[in-house]
PDB file of C-alpha atoms in Angstrom:
ATOM      1  CA  UNK A   1     123.460  70.623  88.457  1.00  0.00           C
ATOM      2  CA  UNK A   2     125.197  73.820  87.309  1.00  0.00           C
ATOM      3  CA  UNK A   3     128.278  73.489  85.217  1.00  0.00           C
ATOM      4  CA  UNK A   4     130.873  76.066  84.068  1.00  0.00           C
ATOM      5  CA  UNK A   5     133.081  76.404  81.075  1.00  0.00           C
ATOM      6  CA  UNK A   6     135.286  79.178  79.777  1.00  0.00           C
ATOM      7  CA  UNK A   7     134.879  80.842  76.418  1.00  0.00           C
ATOM      8  CA  UNK A   8     137.970  82.407  74.976  1.00  0.00           C
ATOM      9  CA  UNK A   9     137.252  85.926  73.547  1.00  0.00           C
ATOM     10  CA  UNK A  10     140.649  87.721  73.241  1.00  0.00           C
ATOM     11  CA  UNK A  11     142.600  89.846  73.165  1.00  0.00           C
ATOM     12  CA  UNK A  12     143.316  89.297  69.557  1.00  0.00           C
ATOM     13  CA  UNK A  13     145.065  92.654  68.662  1.00  0.00           C
ATOM     14  CA  UNK A  14     148.664  93.670  69.441  1.00  0.00           C
ATOM     15  CA  UNK A  15     147.269  97.139  70.139  1.00  0.00           C
ATOM     16  CA  UNK A  16     145.861  95.779  73.494  1.00  0.00           C
ATOM     17  CA  UNK A  17     149.494  95.082  74.460  1.00  0.00           C
ATOM     18  CA  UNK A  18     150.615  98.550  73.263  1.00  0.00           C
ATOM     19  CA  UNK A  19     147.894 100.388  75.176  1.00  0.00           C
ATOM     20  CA  UNK A  20     148.886  98.672  78.443  1.00  0.00           C
ATOM     21  CA  UNK A  21     152.624  99.123  77.958  1.00  0.00           C
ATOM     22  CA  UNK A  22     153.217  95.379  77.980  1.00  0.00           C
ATOM     23  CA  UNK A  23     156.458  94.525  76.163  1.00  0.00           C
ATOM     24  CA  UNK A  24     156.182  92.138  73.295  1.00  0.00           C
ATOM     25  CA  UNK A  25     158.210  91.007  70.275  1.00  0.00           C
ATOM     26  CA  UNK A  26     156.289  91.304  67.018  1.00  0.00           C
ATOM     27  CA  UNK A  27     156.635  87.589  66.124  1.00  0.00           C
ATOM     28  CA  UNK A  28     153.991  84.932  66.078  1.00  0.00           C
ATOM     29  CA  UNK A  29     154.054  84.711  69.831  1.00  0.00           C
ATOM     30  CA  UNK A  30     154.479  87.668  72.347  1.00  0.00           C
ATOM     31  CA  UNK A  31     156.727  87.213  75.341  1.00  0.00           C
ATOM     32  CA  UNK A  32     153.659  86.789  77.612  1.00  0.00           C
ATOM     33  CA  UNK A  33     150.342  85.894  76.025  1.00  0.00           C
ATOM     34  CA  UNK A  34     147.012  86.837  77.593  1.00  0.00           C
ATOM     35  CA  UNK A  35     143.552  85.516  77.242  1.00  0.00           C
ATOM     36  CA  UNK A  36     140.149  86.585  78.428  1.00  0.00           C
ATOM     37  CA  UNK A  37     136.460  85.984  77.707  1.00  0.00           C
ATOM     38  CA  UNK A  38     133.639  84.689  79.818  1.00  0.00           C
ATOM     39  CA  UNK A  39     132.484  81.752  81.818  1.00  0.00           C
ATOM     40  CA  UNK A  40     129.416  80.100  80.263  1.00  0.00           C
ATOM     41  CA  UNK A  41     127.154  78.716  82.878  1.00  0.00           C
ATOM     42  CA  UNK A  42     124.590  75.887  82.169  1.00  0.00           C
ATOM     43  CA  UNK A  43     121.879  74.136  84.090  1.00  0.00           C
ATOM     44  CA  UNK A  44     120.077  77.001  85.637  1.00  0.00           C
ATOM     45  CA  UNK A  45     116.343  77.554  86.035  1.00  0.00           C
ATOM     46  CA  UNK A  46     114.744  78.263  82.615  1.00  0.00           C
ATOM     47  CA  UNK A  47     112.316  80.390  84.420  1.00  0.00           C
ATOM     48  CA  UNK A  48     114.899  82.675  85.794  1.00  0.00           C
ATOM     49  CA  UNK A  49     117.531  82.496  82.981  1.00  0.00           C
ATOM     50  CA  UNK A  50     116.979  82.339  79.154  1.00  0.00           C
ATOM     51  CA  UNK A  51     117.382  78.763  78.124  1.00  0.00           C
ATOM     52  CA  UNK A  52     118.790  78.060  81.598  1.00  0.00           C
ATOM     53  CA  UNK A  53     122.094  79.784  80.748  1.00  0.00           C
ATOM     54  CA  UNK A  54     124.063  82.821  81.827  1.00  0.00           C
ATOM     55  CA  UNK A  55     127.574  84.155  81.579  1.00  0.00           C
ATOM     56  CA  UNK A  56     130.156  85.533  83.943  1.00  0.00           C
ATOM     57  CA  UNK A  57     132.818  87.966  82.930  1.00  0.00           C
ATOM     58  CA  UNK A  58     136.297  86.580  82.896  1.00  0.00           C
ATOM     59  CA  UNK A  59     139.210  89.122  83.566  1.00  0.00           C
ATOM     60  CA  UNK A  60     142.198  89.045  81.219  1.00  0.00           C
ATOM     61  CA  UNK A  61     144.931  86.723  82.533  1.00  0.00           C
ATOM     62  CA  UNK A  62     147.925  84.829  81.276  1.00  0.00           C
ATOM     63  CA  UNK A  63     147.206  82.032  78.879  1.00  0.00           C
ATOM     64  CA  UNK A  64     148.705  79.609  81.410  1.00  0.00           C
ATOM     65  CA  UNK A  65     146.255  80.812  84.086  1.00  0.00           C
ATOM     66  CA  UNK A  66     143.417  80.764  81.665  1.00  0.00           C
ATOM     67  CA  UNK A  67     144.125  77.176  80.727  1.00  0.00           C
ATOM     68  CA  UNK A  68     144.520  76.023  84.310  1.00  0.00           C
ATOM     69  CA  UNK A  69     141.307  77.773  85.426  1.00  0.00           C
ATOM     70  CA  UNK A  70     139.552  76.434  82.442  1.00  0.00           C
ATOM     71  CA  UNK A  71     140.620  72.879  83.387  1.00  0.00           C
ATOM     72  CA  UNK A  72     139.279  73.376  86.886  1.00  0.00           C
ATOM     73  CA  UNK A  73     135.953  74.637  85.722  1.00  0.00           C
ATOM     74  CA  UNK A  74     135.401  71.674  83.313  1.00  0.00           C
ATOM     75  CA  UNK A  75     134.997  69.334  86.279  1.00  0.00           C
ATOM     76  CA  UNK A  76     133.049  71.692  88.511  1.00  0.00           C
ATOM     77  CA  UNK A  77     129.403  71.157  89.208  1.00  0.00           C
ATOM     78  CA  UNK A  78     127.496  73.078  91.821  1.00  0.00           C
ATOM     79  CA  UNK A  79     123.951  73.126  93.240  1.00  0.00           C
ATOM     80  CA  UNK A  80     123.659  76.921  93.153  1.00  0.00           C
ATOM     81  CA  UNK A  81     124.983  79.583  90.929  1.00  0.00           C
ATOM     82  CA  UNK A  82     128.487  80.795  92.157  1.00  0.00           C
ATOM     83  CA  UNK A  83     129.971  84.247  91.435  1.00  0.00           C
ATOM     84  CA  UNK A  84     133.374  84.720  89.911  1.00  0.00           C
ATOM     85  CA  UNK A  85     134.926  85.399  93.329  1.00  0.00           C
ATOM     86  CA  UNK A  86     133.437  82.268  94.712  1.00  0.00           C
ATOM     87  CA  UNK A  87     134.749  80.258  91.761  1.00  0.00           C
ATOM     88  CA  UNK A  88     138.139  81.637  92.244  1.00  0.00           C
ATOM     89  CA  UNK A  89     138.080  80.852  95.952  1.00  0.00           C
ATOM     90  CA  UNK A  90     137.236  77.226  95.188  1.00  0.00           C
ATOM     91  CA  UNK A  91     139.944  77.242  92.619  1.00  0.00           C
ATOM     92  CA  UNK A  92     142.547  78.149  95.175  1.00  0.00           C
ATOM     93  CA  UNK A  93     141.109  75.793  97.865  1.00  0.00           C
ATOM     94  CA  UNK A  94     141.666  72.993  95.340  1.00  0.00           C
ATOM     95  CA  UNK A  95     145.478  73.822  95.469  1.00  0.00           C
ATOM     96  CA  UNK A  96     145.730  75.530  92.112  1.00  0.00           C
ATOM     97  CA  UNK A  97     148.350  78.193  91.369  1.00  0.00           C
ATOM     98  CA  UNK A  98     147.719  82.035  91.718  1.00  0.00           C
ATOM     99  CA  UNK A  99     145.975  83.472  88.800  1.00  0.00           C
ATOM    100  CA  UNK A 100     148.393  85.806  86.804  1.00  0.00           C
ATOM    101  CA  UNK A 101     146.063  88.732  85.794  1.00  0.00           C
ATOM    102  CA  UNK A 102     147.100  91.110  83.111  1.00  0.00           C
ATOM    103  CA  UNK A 103     148.414  94.527  84.077  1.00  0.00           C
ATOM    104  CA  UNK A 104     145.706  97.044  84.380  1.00  0.00           C
ATOM    105  CA  UNK A 105     145.457 100.075  82.125  1.00  0.00           C
ATOM    106  CA  UNK A 106     145.976 103.173  84.173  1.00  0.00           C
ATOM    107  CA  UNK A 107     144.583 106.612  83.167  1.00  0.00           C
ATOM    108  CA  UNK A 108     145.915 109.937  84.191  1.00  0.00           C
TER     109      UNK A 108
END
């Protein structure tokens, strides 16, 4: 069986908020906290994947969304490797709230 778990990787710098124009108060906790990282995937073929593992990129989202999505993934087992979009579709089909993604950085 294939299992999934999130791996928190940031952002850790307030500059990330500044670069995206996200308002924050320079205290211990910004107004809206964001988290991102990757989804670690286990239980794959060791012939096709190094040590039977791979990772899927995880977009930056609110900490609340990250935590809810992480909890969903902890209990998920599949017979085949699913993409990020497929995982999100299952997440929504299970009745979970909409993921609050971070504002995108725009370039001019």
